[in-house]
CSV table of C-alpha atoms in Angstrom, one decimal:
chain,number,residue,atom,x,y,z
A,1,UNK,CA,0.0,0.0,0.0
A,2,UNK,CA,2.9,2.4,0.8
A,3,UNK,CA,4.5,1.6,-2.6
A,4,UNK,CA,1.3,2.2,-4.5
A,5,UNK,CA,0.7,5.5,-2.7
A,6,UNK,CA,3.8,7.0,-4.3
A,7,UNK,CA,2.8,9.2,-7.2
A,8,UNK,CA,4.3,8.4,-10.6
A,9,UNK,CA,4.8,11.3,-13.0
A,10,UNK,CA,6.3,11.8,-16.4
A,11,UNK,CA,9.1,14.4,-16.6
A,12,UNK,CA,10.7,16.4,-19.5
A,13,UNK,CA,13.6,18.7,-20.0
A,14,UNK,CA,13.0,22.3,-21.1
A,15,UNK,CA,15.1,23.2,-24.1
A,16,UNK,CA,15.3,26.0,-26.7
A,17,UNK,CA,13.8,25.5,-30.1
A,18,UNK,CA,16.2,23.5,-32.2
A,19,UNK,CA,15.3,25.1,-35.5
A,20,UNK,CA,14.8,28.6,-34.4
A,21,UNK,CA,11.4,30.3,-34.9
A,22,UNK,CA,9.4,31.1,-38.0
A,23,UNK,CA,7.8,34.5,-37.8
A,24,UNK,CA,5.1,35.3,-40.4
A,25,UNK,CA,4.0,39.0,-40.8
A,26,UNK,CA,2.1,41.0,-43.5
A,27,UNK,CA,4.2,43.1,-45.8
A,28,UNK,CA,3.6,46.2,-47.9
A,29,UNK,CA,5.2,45.9,-51.4
A,30,UNK,CA,6.6,49.0,-53.2
A,31,UNK,CA,8.7,49.6,-56.2
A,32,UNK,CA,12.4,50.3,-55.6
A,33,UNK,CA,12.0,53.7,-57.3
A,34,UNK,CA,8.7,55.5,-58.1
A,35,UNK,CA,8.1,59.1,-59.2
A,36,UNK,CA,5.0,61.2,-59.9
A,37,UNK,CA,5.7,63.2,-63.0
A,38,UNK,CA,4.5,66.8,-62.9
A,39,UNK,CA,4.8,69.7,-65.4
A,40,UNK,CA,7.4,72.5,-64.8
A,41,UNK,CA,5.8,74.8,-67.3
A,42,UNK,CA,2.1,75.6,-68.0
A,43,UNK,CA,0.2,75.2,-71.3
A,44,UNK,CA,-1.9,72.7,-73.1
A,45,UNK,CA,-1.0,69.1,-73.7
A,46,UNK,CA,0.1,68.7,-77.3
A,47,UNK,CA,0.7,65.0,-77.4
A,48,UNK,CA,1.4,62.0,-75.1
A,49,UNK,CA,3.5,59.1,-76.3
A,50,UNK,CA,3.3,56.5,-73.5
A,51,UNK,CA,0.3,54.8,-71.8
A,52,UNK,CA,0.0,52.6,-68.7
A,53,UNK,CA,2.1,49.5,-68.8
A,54,UNK,CA,4.7,51.0,-71.2
A,55,UNK,CA,8.3,50.1,-70.5
A,56,UNK,CA,10.3,53.3,-70.8
A,57,UNK,CA,14.0,54.2,-70.7
A,58,UNK,CA,15.6,57.1,-68.8
A,59,UNK,CA,15.1,60.3,-70.9
A,60,UNK,CA,12.4,58.8,-73.1
A,61,UNK,CA,9.7,61.3,-74.2
A,62,UNK,CA,6.4,60.9,-72.3
A,63,UNK,CA,4.5,63.9,-73.5
A,64,UNK,CA,4.8,67.4,-75.1
A,65,UNK,CA,3.3,70.7,-73.9
A,66,UNK,CA,2.3,73.5,-76.2
A,67,UNK,CA,3.1,76.9,-74.5
A,68,UNK,CA,2.9,79.8,-77.0
A,69,UNK,CA,3.1,82.4,-74.2
A,70,UNK,CA,6.4,81.0,-73.1
A,71,UNK,CA,7.6,81.0,-76.7
A,72,UNK,CA,6.8,84.7,-77.0
A,73,UNK,CA,8.5,85.5,-73.7
A,74,UNK,CA,11.6,83.8,-74.9
A,75,UNK,CA,11.5,85.8,-78.2
A,76,UNK,CA,11.1,89.0,-76.2
A,77,UNK,CA,14.0,88.1,-73.8
A,78,UNK,CA,16.3,87.3,-76.8
A,79,UNK,CA,15.4,90.7,-78.3
A,80,UNK,CA,16.1,92.4,-74.9
A,81,UNK,CA,19.4,90.6,-74.7
A,82,UNK,CA,20.4,91.8,-78.2
A,83,UNK,CA,19.5,95.4,-77.2
A,84,UNK,CA,21.5,95.1,-73.9
A,85,UNK,CA,24.5,93.7,-75.7
A,86,UNK,CA,24.4,96.5,-78.3
A,87,UNK,CA,24.2,99.2,-75.6
A,88,UNK,CA,27.1,97.5,-73.8
A,89,UNK,CA,29.2,97.5,-77.0
A,90,UNK,CA,28.4,101.2,-77.5
A,91,UNK,CA,29.3,102.0,-73.9
A,92,UNK,CA,32.6,100.2,-74.3
A,93,UNK,CA,33.6,102.1,-77.4
A,94,UNK,CA,32.5,105.4,-75.7
A,95,UNK,CA,34.6,104.6,-72.6
A,96,UNK,CA,37.6,103.9,-74.8
A,97,UNK,CA,37.3,107.2,-76.7
A,98,UNK,CA,36.8,109.2,-73.5
A,99,UNK,CA,39.9,107.6,-71.9
A,100,UNK,CA,41.8,108.7,-75.0
A,101,UNK,CA,40.5,112.2,-74.7
A,102,UNK,CA,41.3,112.2,-71.0
A,103,UNK,CA,45.0,111.8,-71.8
A,104,UNK,CA,44.9,115.0,-73.8
A,105,UNK,CA,42.9,116.8,-71.1
A,106,UNK,CA,40.1,117.3,-73.6
A,107,UNK,CA,37.5,116.0,-71.1
A,108,UNK,CA,37.3,116.1,-67.3
A,109,UNK,CA,38.2,113.1,-65.2
A,110,UNK,CA,34.7,113.1,-63.8
A,111,UNK,CA,33.1,112.7,-67.3
A,112,UNK,CA,35.5,109.9,-68.2
A,113,UNK,CA,34.6,108.0,-64.9
A,114,UNK,CA,30.9,108.5,-65.6
A,115,UNK,CA,31.4,106.8,-69.0
A,116,UNK,CA,33.3,103.9,-67.5
A,117,UNK,CA,30.7,103.4,-64.8
A,118,UNK,CA,27.9,103.5,-67.5
A,119,UNK,CA,29.8,100.8,-69.4
A,120,UNK,CA,29.9,98.6,-66.3
A,121,UNK,CA,26.2,99.1,-65.7
A,122,UNK,CA,25.4,98.2,-69.3
A,123,UNK,CA,27.5,95.0,-68.9
A,124,UNK,CA,25.5,94.0,-65.8
A,125,UNK,CA,22.2,94.7,-67.7
A,126,UNK,CA,23.5,92.5,-70.6
A,127,UNK,CA,24.4,89.7,-68.1
A,128,UNK,CA,20.9,89.9,-66.5
A,129,UNK,CA,19.3,89.7,-69.9
A,130,UNK,CA,21.4,86.6,-70.8
A,131,UNK,CA,20.4,85.0,-67.5
A,132,UNK,CA,16.7,85.6,-68.3
A,133,UNK,CA,17.1,84.0,-71.7
A,134,UNK,CA,18.8,81.0,-70.1
A,135,UNK,CA,15.9,80.7,-67.6
A,136,UNK,CA,13.3,80.8,-70.3
A,137,UNK,CA,15.2,78.3,-72.4
A,138,UNK,CA,15.2,75.9,-69.4
A,139,UNK,CA,11.5,76.4,-69.1
A,140,UNK,CA,11.2,75.7,-72.9
A,141,UNK,CA,13.0,72.4,-72.3
A,142,UNK,CA,10.3,71.5,-69.7
A,143,UNK,CA,7.8,71.4,-72.5
A,144,UNK,CA,9.2,67.9,-73.2
A,145,UNK,CA,8.3,65.6,-70.3
A,146,UNK,CA,10.7,62.7,-70.1
A,147,UNK,CA,11.1,59.6,-67.9
A,148,UNK,CA,13.5,60.2,-64.9
A,149,UNK,CA,14.7,56.5,-64.9
A,150,UNK,CA,14.1,53.2,-66.5
A,151,UNK,CA,10.8,51.7,-65.5
A,152,UNK,CA,7.2,51.2,-66.4
A,153,UNK,CA,4.4,53.8,-66.7
A,154,UNK,CA,1.9,52.9,-64.0
A,155,UNK,CA,-0.5,55.8,-64.4
A,156,UNK,CA,-1.5,58.4,-67.0
A,157,UNK,CA,-3.8,61.2,-65.8
A,158,UNK,CA,-3.9,63.5,-68.7
A,159,UNK,CA,-5.0,63.7,-72.4
A,160,UNK,CA,-4.5,65.8,-75.5
A,161,UNK,CA,-5.8,69.4,-75.0
A,162,UNK,CA,-5.8,69.2,-71.3
A,163,UNK,CA,-4.8,72.4,-69.5
A,164,UNK,CA,-1.5,71.8,-67.7
A,165,UNK,CA,-0.6,73.8,-64.6
A,166,UNK,CA,3.0,74.0,-63.6
A,167,UNK,CA,4.2,72.7,-60.2
A,168,UNK,CA,3.1,70.0,-57.8
A,169,UNK,CA,-0.5,70.4,-56.6
A,170,UNK,CA,-3.6,68.3,-56.1
A,171,UNK,CA,-4.6,66.7,-59.4
A,172,UNK,CA,-1.6,67.9,-61.4
A,173,UNK,CA,0.1,64.5,-61.7
A,174,UNK,CA,0.5,63.7,-65.4
A,175,UNK,CA,2.3,60.3,-65.2
A,176,UNK,CA,3.6,57.9,-62.6
A,177,UNK,CA,6.7,55.9,-63.4
A,178,UNK,CA,8.0,53.0,-61.3
A,179,UNK,CA,11.1,50.9,-61.5
A,180,UNK,CA,9.9,47.4,-60.7
A,181,UNK,CA,13.2,45.5,-61.4
A,182,UNK,CA,13.5,45.3,-57.6
A,183,UNK,CA,10.9,45.7,-55.0
A,184,UNK,CA,10.9,47.0,-51.4
A,185,UNK,CA,8.8,45.1,-48.8
A,186,UNK,CA,8.0,47.0,-45.6
A,187,UNK,CA,7.1,45.0,-42.5
A,188,UNK,CA,6.3,46.1,-39.0
A,189,UNK,CA,8.0,43.7,-36.6
A,190,UNK,CA,6.6,43.5,-33.1
A,191,UNK,CA,8.9,44.8,-30.4
A,192,UNK,CA,9.3,41.3,-28.9
A,193,UNK,CA,11.0,40.1,-32.1
A,194,UNK,CA,12.9,43.3,-32.9
A,195,UNK,CA,16.3,42.2,-31.5
A,196,UNK,CA,16.4,39.2,-33.9
A,197,UNK,CA,15.5,41.1,-37.1
A,198,UNK,CA,18.7,42.7,-38.2
A,199,UNK,CA,20.1,43.7,-41.6
A,200,UNK,CA,21.3,40.7,-43.5
A,201,UNK,CA,18.7,38.3,-42.1
A,202,UNK,CA,17.2,36.0,-44.8
A,203,UNK,CA,13.5,35.8,-45.3
A,204,UNK,CA,11.0,34.5,-47.9
A,205,UNK,CA,8.1,36.4,-49.3
A,206,UNK,CA,4.8,34.7,-50.4
A,207,UNK,CA,2.2,36.3,-52.7
A,208,UNK,CA,-1.4,35.1,-52.9
A,209,UNK,CA,-1.3,35.3,-56.7
A,210,UNK,CA,1.7,32.9,-56.8
A,211,UNK,CA,0.7,30.1,-54.4
A,212,UNK,CA,3.3,27.5,-53.6
A,213,UNK,CA,6.2,29.8,-54.6
A,214,UNK,CA,8.4,31.7,-52.1
A,215,UNK,CA,10.6,34.5,-53.2
A,216,UNK,CA,14.0,34.9,-51.5
A,217,UNK,CA,14.5,38.3,-49.7
A,218,UNK,CA,16.9,39.8,-47.3
A,219,UNK,CA,16.6,42.6,-44.7
A,220,UNK,CA,18.3,45.6,-46.3
A,221,UNK,CA,17.8,48.1,-43.4
A,222,UNK,CA,15.7,48.8,-40.3
A,223,UNK,CA,14.4,52.0,-38.7
A,224,UNK,CA,16.6,51.3,-35.6
A,225,UNK,CA,13.7,52.8,-33.5
A,226,UNK,CA,10.5,51.4,-32.1
A,227,UNK,CA,7.4,53.3,-33.3
A,228,UNK,CA,5.7,54.7,-30.1
A,229,UNK,CA,2.3,54.3,-31.6
A,230,UNK,CA,2.4,50.7,-32.8
A,231,UNK,CA,5.4,49.5,-30.7
A,232,UNK,CA,6.9,47.8,-33.7
A,233,UNK,CA,10.1,48.1,-35.7
A,234,UNK,CA,9.8,49.0,-39.4
A,235,UNK,CA,11.9,46.6,-41.5
A,236,UNK,CA,12.7,47.0,-45.2
A,237,UNK,CA,13.5,44.0,-47.4
A,238,UNK,CA,14.5,43.8,-51.0
A,239,UNK,CA,13.2,41.3,-53.5
A,240,UNK,CA,14.6,40.7,-57.0
A,241,UNK,CA,11.9,41.1,-59.7
A,242,UNK,CA,14.0,41.1,-62.9
A,243,UNK,CA,11.4,38.9,-64.7
A,244,UNK,CA,8.6,41.3,-63.8
A,245,UNK,CA,6.4,38.6,-62.1
A,246,UNK,CA,5.6,40.7,-59.0
A,247,UNK,CA,3.8,44.0,-58.9
A,248,UNK,CA,4.2,47.0,-56.5
A,249,UNK,CA,1.3,47.7,-54.2
A,250,UNK,CA,0.5,44.0,-53.6
A,251,UNK,CA,-0.1,42.3,-50.3
A,252,UNK,CA,2.5,39.7,-49.2
A,253,UNK,CA,3.4,37.5,-46.3
A,254,UNK,CA,6.9,37.6,-45.1
A,255,UNK,CA,8.5,34.6,-43.3
A,256,UNK,CA,11.4,35.3,-41.1
A,257,UNK,CA,13.5,32.5,-39.7
A,258,UNK,CA,14.8,33.8,-36.4
A,259,UNK,CA,17.9,32.5,-34.8
A,260,UNK,CA,17.7,30.2,-31.7
A,261,UNK,CA,17.6,32.1,-28.5
A,262,UNK,CA,19.5,30.0,-26.0
A,263,UNK,CA,18.2,32.2,-23.1
A,264,UNK,CA,14.6,31.2,-23.6
A,265,UNK,CA,13.2,27.7,-23.1
A,266,UNK,CA,10.1,26.0,-24.4
A,267,UNK,CA,7.6,24.0,-22.5
A,268,UNK,CA,4.3,22.4,-23.5
A,269,UNK,CA,1.3,24.2,-22.1
A,270,UNK,CA,0.4,21.1,-19.9
A,271,UNK,CA,3.6,21.7,-17.9
A,272,UNK,CA,2.6,25.2,-16.8
A,273,UNK,CA,0.5,25.7,-13.7
A,274,UNK,CA,-1.6,28.8,-13.2
A,275,UNK,CA,-1.8,29.2,-9.4
A,276,UNK,CA,-2.5,31.9,-6.9
A,277,UNK,CA,1.2,32.4,-6.4
A,278,UNK,CA,1.6,33.1,-10.1
A,279,UNK,CA,2.8,31.1,-13.0
A,280,UNK,CA,4.7,27.9,-11.8
A,281,UNK,CA,6.1,24.6,-13.0
A,282,UNK,CA,6.5,21.5,-10.9
A,283,UNK,CA,10.1,20.1,-10.8
A,284,UNK,CA,11.5,16.9,-9.3
A,285,UNK,CA,14.5,17.4,-7.0
A,286,UNK,CA,17.3,15.0,-6.2
A,287,UNK,CA,15.2,13.4,-3.5
A,288,UNK,CA,12.4,12.6,-6.0
A,289,UNK,CA,10.1,15.2,-4.4
A,290,UNK,CA,8.1,17.9,-6.1
A,291,UNK,CA,9.3,21.4,-5.9
A,292,UNK,CA,7.2,24.3,-7.4
A,293,UNK,CA,9.2,27.0,-9.1
A,294,UNK,CA,7.9,30.4,-10.1
A,295,UNK,CA,8.7,31.2,-13.8
A,296,UNK,CA,8.3,34.2,-16.1
A,297,UNK,CA,6.4,33.5,-19.3
A,298,UNK,CA,7.3,34.9,-22.7
A,299,UNK,CA,5.4,34.3,-25.9
A,300,UNK,CA,2.7,31.8,-26.3
A,301,UNK,CA,3.1,29.8,-29.5
A,302,UNK,CA,0.0,27.6,-29.1
A,303,UNK,CA,1.8,24.2,-29.0
A,304,UNK,CA,4.5,25.6,-26.7
A,305,UNK,CA,5.1,28.3,-24.2
A,306,UNK,CA,8.3,30.4,-23.9
A,307,UNK,CA,9.8,30.5,-20.4
A,308,UNK,CA,12.2,33.4,-19.9
A,309,UNK,CA,13.4,32.7,-16.3
A,310,UNK,CA,12.9,30.4,-13.3
A,311,UNK,CA,14.2,27.1,-14.7
A,312,UNK,CA,17.1,25.8,-16.7
A,313,UNK,CA,17.9,22.8,-18.9
A,314,UNK,CA,18.9,20.6,-16.0
A,315,UNK,CA,15.5,20.7,-14.3
A,316,UNK,CA,13.2,17.6,-14.4
A,317,UNK,CA,9.8,19.2,-15.1
A,318,UNK,CA,6.6,17.3,-14.5
A,319,UNK,CA,4.6,17.1,-17.6
């Protein structure tokens, strides 16, 4: 009777996860480069040459703007420049003559200085007119809207005859160009996992439209700061998309394989006791007697519970 009164229990050892931990989080996919194309000069759209889905090269013509007022301003500025240059040439020759007369005392020194200063002023006016012509020529070049880099046209928000307003304002976007040869994937990693998600960590990205296929990715950089609103770390990954299978703006699931944390141990939920003294586990000491130990719980993985402190790998834990 005494022998049968002794309780028989099954014991296990707590151990870290052998294969690390798989963390699955949603990701926001963006193109490696994307730009909204706005007009730098006003007028009417004369022609557009690329529509959505068109592959473009850097410097390729997207559209042309007709700006007759700008053309007239340039013509007027060129005429003003010619006038200023002629006045400067006359002032130079006048100054040279008065300097010669000054040597013979035919004119006063005051008058000669006035002619020299007038020539300097005319030179400045000519330089200002030349700068104005250069400015208008730059604006003339903006009548040709070109692609800023190699990519694909993802949006066209204008048509022939549309009034074009210069500058960036609401509704003034003409085109949107994106370089999709490589994609950025942004993920918000919970604070508890932030220490393990560092640049260089490998990951795989899964897209719903490509079931059964995982795309290799790597963490390129992190924000190095926890967002105070979401208490998460923003992580940026890069995915190669040279074949153009993937599209920016898509939803994706990112799978991180985190390294093994030797400081945390795993136990099945049946080994954890929820008691009035707090979270405990039952251990067997050297005398084969039960000893309750208080533990600190980490994350709950469903099939296992992370234990941060209170036990070690040498403890015999009652299952």
